[in-house]
Backbone atoms as SQL, in Angstrom:
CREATE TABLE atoms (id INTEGER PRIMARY KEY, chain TEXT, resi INTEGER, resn TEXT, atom TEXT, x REAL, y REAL, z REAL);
INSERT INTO atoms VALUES
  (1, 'A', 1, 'UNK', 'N', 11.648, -17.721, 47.356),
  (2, 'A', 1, 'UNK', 'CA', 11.441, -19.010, 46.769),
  (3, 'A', 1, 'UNK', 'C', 11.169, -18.825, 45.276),
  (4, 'A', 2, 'UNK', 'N', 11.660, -19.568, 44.336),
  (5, 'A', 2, 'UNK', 'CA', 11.650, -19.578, 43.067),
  (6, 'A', 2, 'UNK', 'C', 11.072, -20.921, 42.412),
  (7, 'A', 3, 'UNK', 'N', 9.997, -20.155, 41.999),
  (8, 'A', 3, 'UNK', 'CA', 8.415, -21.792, 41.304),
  (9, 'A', 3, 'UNK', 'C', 8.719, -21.622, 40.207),
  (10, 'A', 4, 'UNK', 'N', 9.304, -20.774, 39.159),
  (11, 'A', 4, 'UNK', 'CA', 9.469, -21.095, 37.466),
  (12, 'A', 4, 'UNK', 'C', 10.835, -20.174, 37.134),
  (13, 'A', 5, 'UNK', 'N', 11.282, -20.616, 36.332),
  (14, 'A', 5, 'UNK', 'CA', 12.463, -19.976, 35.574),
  (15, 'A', 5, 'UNK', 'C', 12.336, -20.629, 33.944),
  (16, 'A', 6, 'UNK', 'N', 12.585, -19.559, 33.410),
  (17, 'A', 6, 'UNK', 'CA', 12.485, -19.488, 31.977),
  (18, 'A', 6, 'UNK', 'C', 13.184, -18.376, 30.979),
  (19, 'A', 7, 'UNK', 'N', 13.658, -19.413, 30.024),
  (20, 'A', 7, 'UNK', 'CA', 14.243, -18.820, 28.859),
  (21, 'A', 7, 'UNK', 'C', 14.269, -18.955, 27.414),
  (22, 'A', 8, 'UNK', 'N', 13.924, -18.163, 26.521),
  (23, 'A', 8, 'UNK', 'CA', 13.167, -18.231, 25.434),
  (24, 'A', 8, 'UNK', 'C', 13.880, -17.391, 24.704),
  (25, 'A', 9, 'UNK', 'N', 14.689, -17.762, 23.559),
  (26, 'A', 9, 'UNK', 'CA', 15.581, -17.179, 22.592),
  (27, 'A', 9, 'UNK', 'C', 14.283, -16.551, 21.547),
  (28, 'A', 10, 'UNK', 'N', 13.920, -15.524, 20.972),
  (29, 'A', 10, 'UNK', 'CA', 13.255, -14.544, 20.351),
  (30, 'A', 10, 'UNK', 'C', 13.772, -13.795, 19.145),
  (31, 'A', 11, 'UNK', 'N', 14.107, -13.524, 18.601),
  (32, 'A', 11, 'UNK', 'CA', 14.537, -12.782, 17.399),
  (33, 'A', 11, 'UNK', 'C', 13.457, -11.782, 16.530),
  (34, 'A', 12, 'UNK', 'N', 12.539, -11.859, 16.537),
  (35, 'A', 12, 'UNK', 'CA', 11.487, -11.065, 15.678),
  (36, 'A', 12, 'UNK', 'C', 10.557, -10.069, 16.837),
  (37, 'A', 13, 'UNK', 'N', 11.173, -10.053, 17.943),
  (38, 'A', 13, 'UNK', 'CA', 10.083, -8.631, 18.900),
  (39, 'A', 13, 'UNK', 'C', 10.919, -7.189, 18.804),
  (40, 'A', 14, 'UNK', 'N', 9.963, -6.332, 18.173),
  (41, 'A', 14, 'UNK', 'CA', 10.475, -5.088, 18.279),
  (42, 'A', 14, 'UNK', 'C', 11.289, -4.027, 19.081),
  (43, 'A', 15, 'UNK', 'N', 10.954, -4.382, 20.493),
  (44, 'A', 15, 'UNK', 'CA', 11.471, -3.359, 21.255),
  (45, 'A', 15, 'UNK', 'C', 11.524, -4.173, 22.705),
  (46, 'A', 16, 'UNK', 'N', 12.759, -3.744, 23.562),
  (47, 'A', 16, 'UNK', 'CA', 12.758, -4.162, 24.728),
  (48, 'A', 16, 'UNK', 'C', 11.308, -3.989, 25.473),
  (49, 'A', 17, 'UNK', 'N', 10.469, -3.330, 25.839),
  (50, 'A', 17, 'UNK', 'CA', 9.618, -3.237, 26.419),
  (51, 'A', 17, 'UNK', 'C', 8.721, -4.024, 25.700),
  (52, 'A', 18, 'UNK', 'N', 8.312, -4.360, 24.460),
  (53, 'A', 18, 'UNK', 'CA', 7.559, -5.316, 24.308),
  (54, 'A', 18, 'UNK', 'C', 8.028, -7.080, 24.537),
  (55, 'A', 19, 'UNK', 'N', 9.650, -7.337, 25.426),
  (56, 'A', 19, 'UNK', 'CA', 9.836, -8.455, 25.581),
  (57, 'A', 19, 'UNK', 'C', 9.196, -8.379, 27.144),
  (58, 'A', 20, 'UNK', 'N', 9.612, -7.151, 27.722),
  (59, 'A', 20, 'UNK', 'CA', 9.361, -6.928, 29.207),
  (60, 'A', 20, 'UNK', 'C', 7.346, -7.095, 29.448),
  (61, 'A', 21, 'UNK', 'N', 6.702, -6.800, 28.391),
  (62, 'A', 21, 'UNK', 'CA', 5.330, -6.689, 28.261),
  (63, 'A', 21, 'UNK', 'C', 4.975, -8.711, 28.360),
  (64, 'A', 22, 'UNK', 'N', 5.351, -9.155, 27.045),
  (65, 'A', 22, 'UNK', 'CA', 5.360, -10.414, 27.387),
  (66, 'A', 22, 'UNK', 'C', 5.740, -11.106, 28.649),
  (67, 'A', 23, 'UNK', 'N', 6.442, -11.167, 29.069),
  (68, 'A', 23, 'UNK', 'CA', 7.580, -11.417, 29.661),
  (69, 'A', 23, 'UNK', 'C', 6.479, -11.608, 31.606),
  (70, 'A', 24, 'UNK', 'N', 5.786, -10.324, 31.903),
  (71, 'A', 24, 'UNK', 'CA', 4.616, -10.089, 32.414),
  (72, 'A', 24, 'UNK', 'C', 3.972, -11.062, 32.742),
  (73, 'A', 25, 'UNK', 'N', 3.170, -10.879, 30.967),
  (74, 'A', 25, 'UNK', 'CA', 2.484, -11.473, 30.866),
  (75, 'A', 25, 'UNK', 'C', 2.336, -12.796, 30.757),
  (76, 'A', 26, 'UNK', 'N', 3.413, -13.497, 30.337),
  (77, 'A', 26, 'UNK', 'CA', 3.318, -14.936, 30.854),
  (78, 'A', 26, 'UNK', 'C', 3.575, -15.346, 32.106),
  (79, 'A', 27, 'UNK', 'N', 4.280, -14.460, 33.009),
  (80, 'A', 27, 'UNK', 'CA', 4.290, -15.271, 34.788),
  (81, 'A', 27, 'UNK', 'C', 3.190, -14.697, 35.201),
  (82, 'A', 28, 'UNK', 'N', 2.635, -13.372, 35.135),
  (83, 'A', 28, 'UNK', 'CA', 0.686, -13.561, 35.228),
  (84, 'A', 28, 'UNK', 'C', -0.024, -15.290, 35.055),
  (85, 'A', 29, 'UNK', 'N', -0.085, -15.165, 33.774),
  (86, 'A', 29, 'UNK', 'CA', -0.769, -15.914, 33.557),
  (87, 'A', 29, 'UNK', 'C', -0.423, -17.512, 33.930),
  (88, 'A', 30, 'UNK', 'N', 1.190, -17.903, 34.200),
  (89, 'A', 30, 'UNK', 'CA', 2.135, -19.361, 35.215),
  (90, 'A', 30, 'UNK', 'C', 0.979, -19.188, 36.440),
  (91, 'A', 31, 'UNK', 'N', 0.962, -17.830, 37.201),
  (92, 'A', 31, 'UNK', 'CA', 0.428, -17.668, 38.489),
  (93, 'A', 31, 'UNK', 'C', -0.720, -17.816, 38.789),
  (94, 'A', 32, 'UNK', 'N', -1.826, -17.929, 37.671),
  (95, 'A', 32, 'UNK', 'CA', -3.232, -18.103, 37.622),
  (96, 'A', 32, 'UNK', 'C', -3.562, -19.494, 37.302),
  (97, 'A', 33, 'UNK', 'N', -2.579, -19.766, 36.674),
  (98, 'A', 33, 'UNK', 'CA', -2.726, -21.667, 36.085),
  (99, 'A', 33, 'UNK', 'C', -2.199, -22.429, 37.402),
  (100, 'A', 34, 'UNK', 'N', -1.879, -21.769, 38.115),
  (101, 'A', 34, 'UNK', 'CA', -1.230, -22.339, 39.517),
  (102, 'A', 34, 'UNK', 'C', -2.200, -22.467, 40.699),
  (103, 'A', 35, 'UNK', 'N', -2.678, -21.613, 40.158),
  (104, 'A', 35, 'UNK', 'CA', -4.203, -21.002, 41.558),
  (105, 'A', 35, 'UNK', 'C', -3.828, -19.822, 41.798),
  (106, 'A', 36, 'UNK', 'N', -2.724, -19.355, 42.160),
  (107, 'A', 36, 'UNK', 'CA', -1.960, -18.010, 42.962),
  (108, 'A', 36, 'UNK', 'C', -2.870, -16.922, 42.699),
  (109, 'A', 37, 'UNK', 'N', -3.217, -16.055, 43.853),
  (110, 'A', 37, 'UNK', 'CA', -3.812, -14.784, 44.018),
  (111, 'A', 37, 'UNK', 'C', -3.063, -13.473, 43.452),
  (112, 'A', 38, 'UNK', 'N', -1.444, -13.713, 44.090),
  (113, 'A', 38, 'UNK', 'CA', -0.448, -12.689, 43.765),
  (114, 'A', 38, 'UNK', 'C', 0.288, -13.498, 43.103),
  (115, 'A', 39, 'UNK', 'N', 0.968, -12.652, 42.183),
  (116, 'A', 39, 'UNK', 'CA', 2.330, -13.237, 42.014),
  (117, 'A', 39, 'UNK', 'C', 3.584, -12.018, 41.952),
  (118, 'A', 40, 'UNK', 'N', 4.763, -12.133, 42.183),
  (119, 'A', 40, 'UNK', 'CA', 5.793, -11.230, 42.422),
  (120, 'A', 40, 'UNK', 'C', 6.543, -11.281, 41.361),
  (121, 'A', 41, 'UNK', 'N', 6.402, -10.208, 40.665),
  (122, 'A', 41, 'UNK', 'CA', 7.575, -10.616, 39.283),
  (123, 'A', 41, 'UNK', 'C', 9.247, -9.882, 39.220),
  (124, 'A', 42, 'UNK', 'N', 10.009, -10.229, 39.414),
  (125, 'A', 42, 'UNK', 'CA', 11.395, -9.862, 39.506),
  (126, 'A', 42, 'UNK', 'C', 11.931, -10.401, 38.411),
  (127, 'A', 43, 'UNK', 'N', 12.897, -8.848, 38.654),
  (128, 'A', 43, 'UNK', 'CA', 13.640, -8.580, 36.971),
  (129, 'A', 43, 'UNK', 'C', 15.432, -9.418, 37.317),
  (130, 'A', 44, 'UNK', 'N', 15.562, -9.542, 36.655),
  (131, 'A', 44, 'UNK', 'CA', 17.224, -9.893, 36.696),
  (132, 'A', 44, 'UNK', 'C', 18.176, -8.659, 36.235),
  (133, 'A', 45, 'UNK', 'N', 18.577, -7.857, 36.885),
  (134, 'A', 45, 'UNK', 'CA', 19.008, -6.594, 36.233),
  (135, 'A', 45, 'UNK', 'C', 20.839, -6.318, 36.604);
């Protein structure tokens, strides 16, 4: 089941892993504003 999808055009982040760091860190934090205990984060690869 899929609760958020998002896409955010960026130009000024240094390095792939610091989009993947964000990236985290904002469905963390979707999942806590939600109530959610867990949340499952999947990559599109």
């Amino acid at each position: 089941m899929v609760i958020s999808s998002k896409i955010v055009m960026c130009e000024n982040i240094p390095s792939v892993f610091a989009v993947e760091a964000m990236t985290c860190l904002q469905a963390i934090q979707l999942g806590l504003n939600l109530g959610f205990s867990m949340v499952k984060i999947e990559e599109d690869a």
